[in-house]
Amino acid sequence: MAKHDQFDDFFGDDDAAPVVDTRADGRLLRVPLKRLVPNQVNPRMDFGTKDELIDLGKSLRRRQIQACPAVSRSAYLKLWPDHVKSIGDVDYVLVTGERRYRGAAAAGNATLNCVVDDGVAKDRKTFMDAVVSENVDRQNFNPVEEAYAVQALVAEFGSNRAVAQHFERVDGWVTQRVLLTHLAPDAQELVRKKAMPLDAARSLGKLARDNSWNSAQQLAWWQDEQKRRAAASAERSAAKKASKTSVIPKPLVGANAGAEPQADEFYGRKTLRVGDTLDERQVAAPAAPASSEGGEVQRLAADTLVRPAPGPVSRPAAQETVTVQAATVGLLHSGAALMDEAISSLSPSERSSFILRYFHVSSGVEAVIEDMRGTLAVEDRRSLAVILQQVANGLLR
């Protein structure tokens, strides 16, 4: 036996720690399917096709690696006494593992290995946590199932915040999911089939909740929303295409109205050179590097305003605005590029206005949360949440 030292207790790696017999609390049993039943509070509804379940059952017949957690009938009925008829005359009730149960039944298996632990049924909160947590953490639920699972936890934990803290999420994580429970079955089916994106489903869920919309009204909104999204996508495509095309400048009015435009390779279009006397500020931009093929120069640069030389300038009343280079349009379709330009070009007070304006035009806290979640992984979202908490603390000082 390895020698024990003072570091073992500190690091928790004592090689001499005894193996504990937990049979009093968790007994591994081979239970006949006729003496076993799934619980009646499982939010999962999609267990796969019949063929998939048969394949699973055959695999379990060869070797069942993971036993199904279960509780005794009496322990379960203490929590839900009204389920006495629905569970029937059985000995044990599954906590999780209903898909394995269905697979075993589909393949004609006689038994299923279970670990029986009535401690899981000490109260409804503990039981529901055991039912839901594994599936949420492993993302086994589809979005609608997850919505009902989180809703069930809210009922047991007492509030959205309590559930969010339990899963180490922000409050909005709970609210966004529960919104899907307000969708009509037809709309929920679209979400399951991924025919309706989650951002649209959550927006619809909020509208359905606030306005008590029926199924027909919800589907009508989705039809209109699809048209709006298609139109917006077409506009973005057109703007992106336009950003690659040079803009023809408007003629200047004033002293240089009769000047002959010259070809300027710096801009790649007909314009007046910066050296000429101007009646208005002219937009200029640095040249982009030429392609390695030696072909036409490719340009995409932000606008830089060049002021005319000091001195008296003639300013006719009918003066027109100068043209803005098309690259500005391109910035509007790249969030990263737009933010880079804002940070490098704006003063501290202007940056503050730029950031605060986002919150002014946003549709609410849920929309801000959704924007910030984006495609971030769970760990990245947690890191961002910590940063935002630090920002909040700083704002309150």
mmCIF file of C-alpha atoms in Angstrom:
data_model
loop_
_atom_site.group_PDB
_atom_site.id
_atom_site.type_symbol
_atom_site.label_atom_id
_atom_site.label_comp_id
_atom_site.label_asym_id
_atom_site.label_seq_id
_atom_site.Cartn_x
_atom_site.Cartn_y
_atom_site.Cartn_z
ATOM 1 C CA MET A 1 0.000 0.000 0.000
ATOM 2 C CA ALA A 2 1.318 3.467 -0.893
ATOM 3 C CA LYS A 3 2.600 5.623 1.945
ATOM 4 C CA HIS A 4 0.272 8.419 3.084
ATOM 5 C CA ASP A 5 1.669 11.943 3.376
ATOM 6 C CA GLN A 6 0.335 15.396 4.229
ATOM 7 C CA PHE A 7 -0.143 16.304 0.567
ATOM 8 C CA ASP A 8 -2.684 13.535 -0.016
ATOM 9 C CA ASP A 9 -5.358 15.299 2.028
ATOM 10 C CA PHE A 10 -4.622 18.626 0.345
ATOM 11 C CA PHE A 11 -4.812 17.286 -3.211
ATOM 12 C CA GLY A 12 -7.501 14.714 -2.496
ATOM 13 C CA ASP A 13 -5.496 11.834 -3.991
ATOM 14 C CA ASP A 14 -5.101 9.486 -1.056
ATOM 15 C CA ASP A 15 -4.237 6.086 -2.569
ATOM 16 C CA ALA A 16 -5.280 4.418 0.682
ATOM 17 C CA ALA A 17 -8.887 5.665 0.527
ATOM 18 C CA PRO A 18 -11.223 2.700 1.006
ATOM 19 C CA VAL A 19 -13.753 1.470 -1.541
ATOM 20 C CA VAL A 20 -17.190 2.250 -0.145
ATOM 21 C CA ASP A 21 -20.055 -0.210 -0.514
ATOM 22 C CA THR A 22 -23.061 1.908 -1.566
ATOM 23 C CA ARG A 23 -25.553 -0.912 -1.983
ATOM 24 C CA ALA A 24 -27.787 0.553 0.702
ATOM 25 C CA ASP A 25 -28.301 3.646 -1.464
ATOM 26 C CA GLY A 26 -27.600 2.436 -4.988
ATOM 27 C CA ARG A 27 -28.317 -1.196 -5.891
ATOM 28 C CA LEU A 28 -27.542 -2.587 -9.339
ATOM 29 C CA LEU A 29 -30.461 -4.796 -10.313
ATOM 30 C CA ARG A 30 -31.538 -6.646 -13.439
ATOM 31 C CA VAL A 31 -35.189 -5.643 -13.588
ATOM 32 C CA PRO A 32 -37.802 -7.375 -15.781
ATOM 33 C CA LEU A 33 -39.374 -4.816 -18.121
ATOM 34 C CA LYS A 34 -42.823 -5.768 -16.837
ATOM 35 C CA ARG A 35 -41.803 -4.572 -13.355
ATOM 36 C CA LEU A 36 -40.405 -1.259 -14.637
ATOM 37 C CA VAL A 37 -41.959 1.894 -16.108
ATOM 38 C CA PRO A 38 -40.672 5.314 -17.288
ATOM 39 C CA ASN A 39 -41.549 8.314 -15.136
ATOM 40 C CA GLN A 40 -44.451 10.494 -16.229
ATOM 41 C CA VAL A 41 -42.620 13.845 -16.066
ATOM 42 C CA ASN A 42 -39.968 13.305 -18.730
ATOM 43 C CA PRO A 43 -40.140 16.241 -21.219
ATOM 44 C CA ARG A 44 -38.421 14.216 -23.939
ATOM 45 C CA MET A 45 -40.772 13.293 -26.790
ATOM 46 C CA ASP A 46 -38.483 12.220 -29.628
ATOM 47 C CA PHE A 47 -36.955 8.792 -29.015
ATOM 48 C CA GLY A 48 -36.056 7.952 -32.619
ATOM 49 C CA THR A 49 -37.626 5.719 -35.224
ATOM 50 C CA LYS A 50 -38.768 2.145 -34.614
ATOM 51 C CA ASP A 51 -35.764 0.760 -36.492
ATOM 52 C CA GLU A 52 -33.404 2.916 -34.442
ATOM 53 C CA LEU A 53 -34.981 1.674 -31.219
ATOM 54 C CA ILE A 54 -34.690 -1.959 -32.328
ATOM 55 C CA ASP A 55 -31.007 -1.450 -33.124
ATOM 56 C CA LEU A 56 -30.501 0.098 -29.689
ATOM 57 C CA GLY A 57 -32.308 -2.824 -28.040
ATOM 58 C CA LYS A 58 -30.108 -5.377 -29.836
ATOM 59 C CA SER A 59 -27.029 -3.476 -28.682
ATOM 60 C CA LEU A 60 -28.318 -3.547 -25.084
ATOM 61 C CA ARG A 61 -28.936 -7.278 -25.365
ATOM 62 C CA ARG A 62 -25.275 -7.833 -26.245
ATOM 63 C CA ARG A 63 -23.940 -5.544 -23.532
ATOM 64 C CA GLN A 64 -25.504 -2.773 -21.444
ATOM 65 C CA ILE A 65 -22.640 -0.505 -20.390
ATOM 66 C CA GLN A 66 -24.702 2.150 -18.637
ATOM 67 C CA ALA A 67 -27.357 1.155 -16.111
ATOM 68 C CA CYS A 68 -30.575 3.183 -15.894
ATOM 69 C CA PRO A 69 -31.141 5.155 -12.671
ATOM 70 C CA ALA A 70 -34.455 4.282 -11.022
ATOM 71 C CA VAL A 71 -36.386 4.712 -7.780
ATOM 72 C CA SER A 72 -38.838 2.472 -6.021
ATOM 73 C CA ARG A 73 -42.536 2.760 -6.765
ATOM 74 C CA SER A 74 -43.301 3.953 -3.235
ATOM 75 C CA ALA A 75 -40.616 6.689 -3.358
ATOM 76 C CA TYR A 76 -41.935 7.975 -6.688
ATOM 77 C CA LEU A 77 -45.580 8.038 -5.549
ATOM 78 C CA LYS A 78 -44.654 10.123 -2.519
ATOM 79 C CA LEU A 79 -43.731 12.863 -4.992
ATOM 80 C CA TRP A 80 -46.570 12.328 -7.466
ATOM 81 C CA PRO A 81 -49.378 10.392 -5.781
ATOM 82 C CA ASP A 82 -51.738 11.245 -8.655
ATOM 83 C CA HIS A 83 -49.606 9.039 -10.967
ATOM 84 C CA VAL A 84 -50.671 5.855 -9.214
ATOM 85 C CA LYS A 85 -52.889 4.692 -12.088
ATOM 86 C CA SER A 86 -50.587 5.797 -14.922
ATOM 87 C CA ILE A 87 -47.530 3.892 -13.669
ATOM 88 C CA GLY A 88 -49.514 0.733 -12.913
ATOM 89 C CA ASP A 89 -48.509 -2.126 -10.650
ATOM 90 C CA VAL A 90 -44.719 -2.005 -11.037
ATOM 91 C CA ASP A 91 -41.800 -2.157 -8.618
ATOM 92 C CA TYR A 92 -39.554 0.583 -10.023
ATOM 93 C CA VAL A 93 -39.816 3.871 -11.936
ATOM 94 C CA LEU A 94 -37.051 5.099 -14.234
ATOM 95 C CA VAL A 95 -35.442 8.472 -13.546
ATOM 96 C CA THR A 96 -33.679 8.634 -16.917
ATOM 97 C CA GLY A 97 -33.112 6.031 -19.621
ATOM 98 C CA GLU A 98 -36.556 5.943 -21.230
ATOM 99 C CA ARG A 99 -34.998 5.564 -24.683
ATOM 100 C CA ARG A 100 -33.085 2.507 -23.487
ATOM 101 C CA TYR A 101 -36.311 1.160 -22.009
ATOM 102 C CA ARG A 102 -38.137 1.667 -25.317
ATOM 103 C CA GLY A 103 -35.238 0.116 -27.233
ATOM 104 C CA ALA A 104 -35.239 -2.958 -25.012
ATOM 105 C CA ALA A 105 -39.007 -3.337 -25.428
ATOM 106 C CA ALA A 106 -38.811 -2.895 -29.223
ATOM 107 C CA ALA A 107 -36.136 -5.594 -29.500
ATOM 108 C CA GLY A 108 -38.027 -7.988 -27.220
ATOM 109 C CA ASN A 109 -35.489 -7.915 -24.395
ATOM 110 C CA ALA A 110 -36.718 -9.307 -21.099
ATOM 111 C CA THR A 111 -34.729 -7.164 -18.641
ATOM 112 C CA LEU A 112 -32.886 -3.884 -18.174
ATOM 113 C CA ASN A 113 -30.038 -3.161 -15.756
ATOM 114 C CA CYS A 114 -30.940 -0.419 -13.284
ATOM 115 C CA VAL A 115 -29.319 1.334 -10.339
ATOM 116 C CA VAL A 116 -31.997 1.944 -7.719
ATOM 117 C CA ASP A 117 -31.436 4.988 -5.508
ATOM 118 C CA ASP A 118 -34.398 6.410 -3.619
ATOM 119 C CA GLY A 119 -32.246 9.374 -2.570
ATOM 120 C CA VAL A 120 -32.974 10.875 -5.997
ATOM 121 C CA ALA A 121 -36.644 11.004 -4.931
ATOM 122 C CA LYS A 122 -36.128 12.893 -1.685
ATOM 123 C CA ASP A 123 -38.126 15.787 -3.202
ATOM 124 C CA ARG A 124 -39.523 16.844 -6.581
ATOM 125 C CA LYS A 125 -36.805 19.435 -7.142
ATOM 126 C CA THR A 126 -34.063 16.810 -6.840
ATOM 127 C CA PHE A 127 -35.924 14.343 -9.022
ATOM 128 C CA MET A 128 -36.618 16.873 -11.809
ATOM 129 C CA ASP A 129 -33.016 18.027 -11.715
ATOM 130 C CA ALA A 130 -31.919 14.424 -12.273
ATOM 131 C CA VAL A 131 -34.431 13.980 -15.113
ATOM 132 C CA VAL A 132 -33.494 17.169 -16.956
ATOM 133 C CA SER A 133 -29.859 18.038 -16.216
ATOM 134 C CA GLU A 134 -28.212 15.156 -18.050
ATOM 135 C CA ASN A 135 -30.156 15.818 -21.236
ATOM 136 C CA VAL A 136 -29.631 19.586 -21.111
ATOM 137 C CA ASP A 137 -25.896 19.295 -20.427
ATOM 138 C CA ARG A 138 -25.437 16.756 -23.232
ATOM 139 C CA GLN A 139 -27.810 18.650 -25.562
ATOM 140 C CA ASN A 140 -29.895 15.509 -26.076
ATOM 141 C CA PHE A 141 -33.118 17.514 -26.191
ATOM 142 C CA ASN A 142 -34.379 19.242 -29.300
ATOM 143 C CA PRO A 143 -35.212 22.956 -28.664
ATOM 144 C CA VAL A 144 -38.897 22.298 -27.906
ATOM 145 C CA GLU A 145 -38.130 19.483 -25.479
ATOM 146 C CA GLU A 146 -35.533 21.655 -23.802
ATOM 147 C CA ALA A 147 -38.127 24.425 -23.475
ATOM 148 C CA TYR A 148 -40.566 22.187 -21.616
ATOM 149 C CA ALA A 149 -37.739 20.736 -19.519
ATOM 150 C CA VAL A 150 -36.643 24.187 -18.382
ATOM 151 C CA GLN A 151 -40.275 25.169 -17.753
ATOM 152 C CA ALA A 152 -40.683 22.108 -15.511
ATOM 153 C CA LEU A 153 -37.574 23.094 -13.565
ATOM 154 C CA VAL A 154 -38.894 26.631 -13.086
ATOM 155 C CA ALA A 155 -42.054 25.152 -11.593
ATOM 156 C CA GLU A 156 -39.977 23.173 -9.071
ATOM 157 C CA PHE A 157 -37.193 25.693 -8.383
ATOM 158 C CA GLY A 158 -39.626 28.583 -8.046
ATOM 159 C CA SER A 159 -38.129 31.161 -10.421
ATOM 160 C CA ASN A 160 -36.227 31.691 -13.658
ATOM 161 C CA ARG A 161 -33.260 33.039 -11.735
ATOM 162 C CA ALA A 162 -32.987 29.976 -9.509
ATOM 163 C CA VAL A 163 -32.847 27.695 -12.567
ATOM 164 C CA ALA A 164 -30.354 29.969 -14.337
ATOM 165 C CA GLN A 165 -28.067 29.962 -11.310
ATOM 166 C CA HIS A 166 -28.348 26.186 -11.013
ATOM 167 C CA PHE A 167 -27.115 25.746 -14.603
ATOM 168 C CA GLU A 168 -24.663 28.658 -14.303
ATOM 169 C CA ARG A 169 -26.469 30.627 -16.995
ATOM 170 C CA VAL A 170 -27.811 34.178 -17.206
ATOM 171 C CA ASP A 171 -31.507 34.743 -16.509
ATOM 172 C CA GLY A 172 -32.227 35.268 -20.205
ATOM 173 C CA TRP A 173 -31.122 31.705 -20.958
ATOM 174 C CA VAL A 174 -34.226 30.468 -19.136
ATOM 175 C CA THR A 175 -36.608 33.074 -20.558
ATOM 176 C CA GLN A 176 -35.563 32.411 -24.153
ATOM 177 C CA ARG A 177 -36.255 28.710 -23.843
ATOM 178 C CA VAL A 178 -39.574 28.984 -22.052
ATOM 179 C CA LEU A 179 -40.841 31.252 -24.861
ATOM 180 C CA LEU A 180 -41.023 28.205 -27.149
ATOM 181 C CA THR A 181 -43.693 26.663 -24.926
ATOM 182 C CA HIS A 182 -46.080 29.398 -26.100
ATOM 183 C CA LEU A 183 -45.866 28.205 -29.706
ATOM 184 C CA ALA A 184 -48.738 26.239 -31.204
ATOM 185 C CA PRO A 185 -48.002 22.560 -32.017
ATOM 186 C CA ASP A 186 -47.710 23.328 -35.750
ATOM 187 C CA ALA A 187 -45.139 26.046 -35.079
ATOM 188 C CA GLN A 188 -43.252 23.801 -32.648
ATOM 189 C CA GLU A 189 -43.062 21.135 -35.318
ATOM 190 C CA LEU A 190 -41.375 23.656 -37.642
ATOM 191 C CA VAL A 191 -38.783 24.271 -34.928
ATOM 192 C CA ARG A 192 -38.192 20.539 -34.453
ATOM 193 C CA LYS A 193 -37.647 20.115 -38.190
ATOM 194 C CA LYS A 194 -35.360 23.179 -38.227
ATOM 195 C CA ALA A 195 -37.702 24.841 -40.741
ATOM 196 C CA MET A 196 -37.976 27.854 -38.415
ATOM 197 C CA PRO A 197 -34.762 29.312 -36.941
ATOM 198 C CA LEU A 198 -34.589 29.734 -33.182
ATOM 199 C CA ASP A 199 -34.388 33.531 -33.232
ATOM 200 C CA ALA A 200 -37.650 33.699 -35.182
ATOM 201 C CA ALA A 201 -39.244 31.029 -32.979
ATOM 202 C CA ARG A 202 -38.425 32.979 -29.823
ATOM 203 C CA SER A 203 -39.743 36.218 -31.313
ATOM 204 C CA LEU A 204 -42.929 34.418 -32.298
ATOM 205 C CA GLY A 205 -43.193 32.831 -28.858
ATOM 206 C CA LYS A 206 -43.079 36.266 -27.233
ATOM 207 C CA LEU A 207 -45.731 37.615 -29.615
ATOM 208 C CA ALA A 208 -47.926 34.558 -29.073
ATOM 209 C CA ARG A 209 -47.599 34.913 -25.302
ATOM 210 C CA ASP A 210 -48.302 38.652 -25.217
ATOM 211 C CA ASN A 211 -51.155 38.582 -27.750
ATOM 212 C CA SER A 212 -52.672 35.120 -27.122
ATOM 213 C CA TRP A 213 -52.240 34.156 -30.769
ATOM 214 C CA ASN A 214 -53.750 30.906 -31.985
ATOM 215 C CA SER A 215 -52.096 28.507 -34.434
ATOM 216 C CA ALA A 216 -53.425 30.250 -37.562
ATOM 217 C CA GLN A 217 -52.178 33.653 -36.397
ATOM 218 C CA GLN A 218 -48.759 32.258 -35.554
ATOM 219 C CA LEU A 219 -48.344 30.563 -38.929
ATOM 220 C CA ALA A 220 -49.540 33.734 -40.706
ATOM 221 C CA TRP A 221 -46.854 35.734 -38.874
ATOM 222 C CA TRP A 222 -44.225 33.191 -39.929
ATOM 223 C CA GLN A 223 -45.293 33.475 -43.570
ATOM 224 C CA ASP A 224 -44.902 37.264 -43.419
ATOM 225 C CA GLU A 225 -41.628 36.954 -41.535
ATOM 226 C CA GLN A 226 -40.195 34.681 -44.227
ATOM 227 C CA LYS A 227 -41.037 37.318 -46.847
ATOM 228 C CA ARG A 228 -39.390 40.027 -44.741
ATOM 229 C CA ARG A 229 -36.274 37.924 -44.302
ATOM 230 C CA ALA A 230 -36.093 37.151 -48.008
ATOM 231 C CA ALA A 231 -36.416 40.861 -48.853
ATOM 232 C CA ALA A 232 -33.740 41.799 -46.325
ATOM 233 C CA SER A 233 -31.421 39.117 -47.701
ATOM 234 C CA ALA A 234 -31.948 40.438 -51.230
ATOM 235 C CA GLU A 235 -31.168 43.971 -50.072
ATOM 236 C CA ARG A 236 -27.969 42.837 -48.389
ATOM 237 C CA SER A 237 -26.889 40.986 -51.519
ATOM 238 C CA ALA A 238 -27.609 44.014 -53.687
ATOM 239 C CA ALA A 239 -25.733 46.326 -51.329
ATOM 240 C CA LYS A 240 -22.777 43.954 -51.224
ATOM 241 C CA LYS A 241 -22.714 43.850 -54.996
ATOM 242 C CA ALA A 242 -22.987 47.638 -55.188
ATOM 243 C CA SER A 243 -20.091 48.049 -52.760
ATOM 244 C CA LYS A 244 -17.823 46.450 -55.349
ATOM 245 C CA THR A 245 -18.841 48.945 -58.025
ATOM 246 C CA SER A 246 -17.319 52.424 -58.234
ATOM 247 C CA VAL A 247 -19.665 55.361 -57.687
ATOM 248 C CA ILE A 248 -19.845 58.033 -60.422
ATOM 249 C CA PRO A 249 -19.227 61.410 -58.701
ATOM 250 C CA LYS A 250 -21.743 64.237 -58.901
ATOM 251 C CA PRO A 251 -20.497 67.350 -60.767
ATOM 252 C CA LEU A 252 -19.086 70.086 -58.548
ATOM 253 C CA VAL A 253 -20.660 73.556 -58.673
ATOM 254 C CA GLY A 254 -18.386 76.554 -58.276
ATOM 255 C CA ALA A 255 -15.003 77.726 -59.437
ATOM 256 C CA ASN A 256 -14.049 74.323 -60.793
ATOM 257 C CA ALA A 257 -17.380 73.544 -62.417
ATOM 258 C CA GLY A 258 -15.783 73.797 -65.858
ATOM 259 C CA ALA A 259 -12.592 71.926 -64.984
ATOM 260 C CA GLU A 260 -11.802 68.915 -67.142
ATOM 261 C CA PRO A 261 -11.813 65.715 -65.085
ATOM 262 C CA GLN A 262 -8.641 63.706 -65.413
ATOM 263 C CA ALA A 263 -8.038 60.009 -65.026
ATOM 264 C CA ASP A 264 -6.490 59.526 -61.585
ATOM 265 C CA GLU A 265 -5.057 56.072 -60.910
ATOM 266 C CA PHE A 266 -5.142 56.831 -57.176
ATOM 267 C CA TYR A 267 -8.964 56.605 -57.217
ATOM 268 C CA GLY A 268 -9.405 54.447 -60.278
ATOM 269 C CA ARG A 269 -12.201 56.723 -61.574
ATOM 270 C CA LYS A 270 -12.698 60.106 -63.264
ATOM 271 C CA THR A 271 -12.393 62.806 -60.602
ATOM 272 C CA LEU A 272 -10.717 66.099 -59.772
ATOM 273 C CA ARG A 273 -7.263 65.863 -58.262
ATOM 274 C CA VAL A 274 -6.737 66.936 -54.666
ATOM 275 C CA GLY A 275 -4.341 69.632 -55.862
ATOM 276 C CA ASP A 276 -7.164 71.524 -57.592
ATOM 277 C CA THR A 277 -9.022 74.284 -55.731
ATOM 278 C CA LEU A 278 -12.251 72.807 -54.346
ATOM 279 C CA ASP A 279 -15.521 74.380 -53.320
ATOM 280 C CA GLU A 280 -16.227 71.540 -50.846
ATOM 281 C CA ARG A 281 -14.386 68.828 -49.008
ATOM 282 C CA GLN A 282 -13.504 65.970 -51.347
ATOM 283 C CA VAL A 283 -13.609 62.340 -50.330
ATOM 284 C CA ALA A 284 -10.372 60.469 -50.788
ATOM 285 C CA ALA A 285 -9.126 57.010 -49.865
ATOM 286 C CA PRO A 286 -5.739 55.248 -49.891
ATOM 287 C CA ALA A 287 -5.016 52.929 -52.775
ATOM 288 C CA ALA A 288 -5.318 49.168 -52.299
ATOM 289 C CA PRO A 289 -2.413 46.972 -53.437
ATOM 290 C CA ALA A 290 -2.476 45.701 -57.007
ATOM 291 C CA SER A 291 -3.273 42.057 -57.640
ATOM 292 C CA SER A 292 -0.426 39.636 -58.275
ATOM 293 C CA GLU A 293 -1.855 38.976 -61.755
ATOM 294 C CA GLY A 294 -1.058 42.537 -62.804
ATOM 295 C CA GLY A 295 -4.684 43.158 -63.643
ATOM 296 C CA GLU A 296 -7.008 45.922 -62.563
ATOM 297 C CA VAL A 297 -6.367 47.346 -59.102
ATOM 298 C CA GLN A 298 -8.820 46.104 -56.448
ATOM 299 C CA ARG A 299 -9.864 48.764 -53.929
ATOM 300 C CA LEU A 300 -11.868 48.754 -50.736
ATOM 301 C CA ALA A 301 -11.000 51.626 -48.363
ATOM 302 C CA ALA A 302 -12.787 53.822 -45.862
ATOM 303 C CA ASP A 303 -13.400 57.494 -46.654
ATOM 304 C CA THR A 304 -10.863 60.129 -45.596
ATOM 305 C CA LEU A 305 -11.920 63.764 -45.829
ATOM 306 C CA VAL A 306 -9.324 66.126 -47.389
ATOM 307 C CA ARG A 307 -9.894 69.807 -46.755
ATOM 308 C CA PRO A 308 -9.058 72.473 -49.380
ATOM 309 C CA ALA A 309 -6.187 74.919 -48.906
ATOM 310 C CA PRO A 310 -7.064 77.847 -46.552
ATOM 311 C CA GLY A 311 -8.337 81.028 -48.152
ATOM 312 C CA PRO A 312 -11.557 82.598 -49.391
ATOM 313 C CA VAL A 313 -13.767 80.122 -51.207
ATOM 314 C CA SER A 314 -16.782 80.822 -53.386
ATOM 315 C CA ARG A 315 -19.846 78.932 -52.046
ATOM 316 C CA PRO A 316 -22.873 79.169 -54.346
ATOM 317 C CA ALA A 317 -26.299 78.698 -52.724
ATOM 318 C CA ALA A 318 -27.085 75.732 -54.987
ATOM 319 C CA GLN A 319 -23.984 73.798 -53.906
ATOM 320 C CA GLU A 320 -24.368 69.990 -54.019
ATOM 321 C CA THR A 321 -22.995 67.432 -51.575
ATOM 322 C CA VAL A 322 -19.900 65.507 -52.506
ATOM 323 C CA THR A 323 -19.989 61.832 -53.342
ATOM 324 C CA VAL A 324 -19.129 59.196 -50.778
ATOM 325 C CA GLN A 325 -17.060 56.271 -51.955
ATOM 326 C CA ALA A 326 -18.883 52.929 -52.166
ATOM 327 C CA ALA A 327 -16.558 51.279 -49.653
ATOM 328 C CA THR A 328 -18.606 52.936 -46.904
ATOM 329 C CA VAL A 329 -21.511 50.725 -47.916
ATOM 330 C CA GLY A 330 -19.279 47.720 -47.470
ATOM 331 C CA LEU A 331 -18.578 48.676 -43.847
ATOM 332 C CA LEU A 332 -22.286 48.469 -43.091
ATOM 333 C CA HIS A 333 -22.251 44.763 -43.931
ATOM 334 C CA SER A 334 -19.274 43.774 -41.788
ATOM 335 C CA GLY A 335 -19.775 44.164 -38.054
ATOM 336 C CA ALA A 336 -16.098 43.606 -37.316
ATOM 337 C CA ALA A 337 -14.940 46.145 -39.922
ATOM 338 C CA LEU A 338 -17.464 48.720 -38.726
ATOM 339 C CA MET A 339 -16.359 48.362 -35.106
ATOM 340 C CA ASP A 340 -12.672 48.546 -36.072
ATOM 341 C CA GLU A 341 -13.381 51.758 -37.966
ATOM 342 C CA ALA A 342 -15.368 53.206 -35.051
ATOM 343 C CA ILE A 343 -12.683 52.426 -32.465
ATOM 344 C CA SER A 344 -9.889 53.874 -34.607
ATOM 345 C CA SER A 345 -11.750 56.967 -35.830
ATOM 346 C CA LEU A 346 -14.084 58.106 -33.033
ATOM 347 C CA SER A 347 -13.227 60.110 -29.939
ATOM 348 C CA PRO A 348 -13.918 58.556 -26.499
ATOM 349 C CA SER A 349 -17.227 60.436 -26.179
ATOM 350 C CA GLU A 350 -18.244 59.456 -29.709
ATOM 351 C CA ARG A 351 -17.395 55.807 -28.981
ATOM 352 C CA SER A 352 -19.601 55.977 -25.902
ATOM 353 C CA SER A 353 -22.487 57.311 -27.993
ATOM 354 C CA PHE A 354 -21.858 54.617 -30.607
ATOM 355 C CA ILE A 355 -22.054 51.810 -28.029
ATOM 356 C CA LEU A 356 -25.033 53.240 -26.137
ATOM 357 C CA ARG A 357 -26.933 53.715 -29.371
ATOM 358 C CA TYR A 358 -26.950 49.924 -29.844
ATOM 359 C CA PHE A 359 -28.930 49.515 -26.629
ATOM 360 C CA HIS A 360 -31.313 52.328 -27.622
ATOM 361 C CA VAL A 361 -32.255 50.717 -30.931
ATOM 362 C CA SER A 362 -32.299 47.133 -29.625
ATOM 363 C CA SER A 363 -35.700 45.549 -29.021
ATOM 364 C CA GLY A 364 -34.904 44.609 -25.427
ATOM 365 C CA VAL A 365 -32.696 42.644 -23.055
ATOM 366 C CA GLU A 366 -33.501 39.317 -24.704
ATOM 367 C CA ALA A 367 -32.420 40.650 -28.094
ATOM 368 C CA VAL A 368 -29.137 41.917 -26.602
ATOM 369 C CA ILE A 369 -28.508 38.519 -25.012
ATOM 370 C CA GLU A 370 -29.193 36.757 -28.303
ATOM 371 C CA ASP A 371 -26.818 39.103 -30.170
ATOM 372 C CA MET A 372 -24.056 38.514 -27.628
ATOM 373 C CA ARG A 373 -24.556 34.745 -27.554
ATOM 374 C CA GLY A 374 -24.138 34.552 -31.316
ATOM 375 C CA THR A 375 -22.247 31.367 -32.116
ATOM 376 C CA LEU A 376 -20.082 31.431 -28.980
ATOM 377 C CA ALA A 377 -19.292 28.157 -27.255
ATOM 378 C CA VAL A 378 -20.527 27.604 -23.687
ATOM 379 C CA GLU A 379 -17.157 28.390 -22.092
ATOM 380 C CA ASP A 380 -16.784 31.567 -24.169
ATOM 381 C CA ARG A 381 -20.274 32.676 -23.140
ATOM 382 C CA ARG A 382 -19.373 32.176 -19.503
ATOM 383 C CA SER A 383 -16.209 34.238 -19.941
ATOM 384 C CA LEU A 384 -18.224 36.989 -21.628
ATOM 385 C CA ALA A 385 -20.754 36.909 -18.776
ATOM 386 C CA VAL A 386 -17.928 37.418 -16.262
ATOM 387 C CA ILE A 387 -16.611 40.370 -18.268
ATOM 388 C CA LEU A 388 -20.067 41.949 -18.482
ATOM 389 C CA GLN A 389 -20.515 41.492 -14.729
ATOM 390 C CA GLN A 390 -17.237 43.318 -14.167
ATOM 391 C CA VAL A 391 -18.429 46.078 -16.495
ATOM 392 C CA ALA A 392 -21.682 46.322 -14.524
ATOM 393 C CA ASN A 393 -19.762 46.596 -11.261
ATOM 394 C CA GLY A 394 -17.594 49.315 -12.749
ATOM 395 C CA LEU A 395 -20.620 51.293 -13.949
ATOM 396 C CA LEU A 396 -22.092 51.241 -10.435
ATOM 397 C CA ARG A 397 -18.963 52.568 -8.742
#
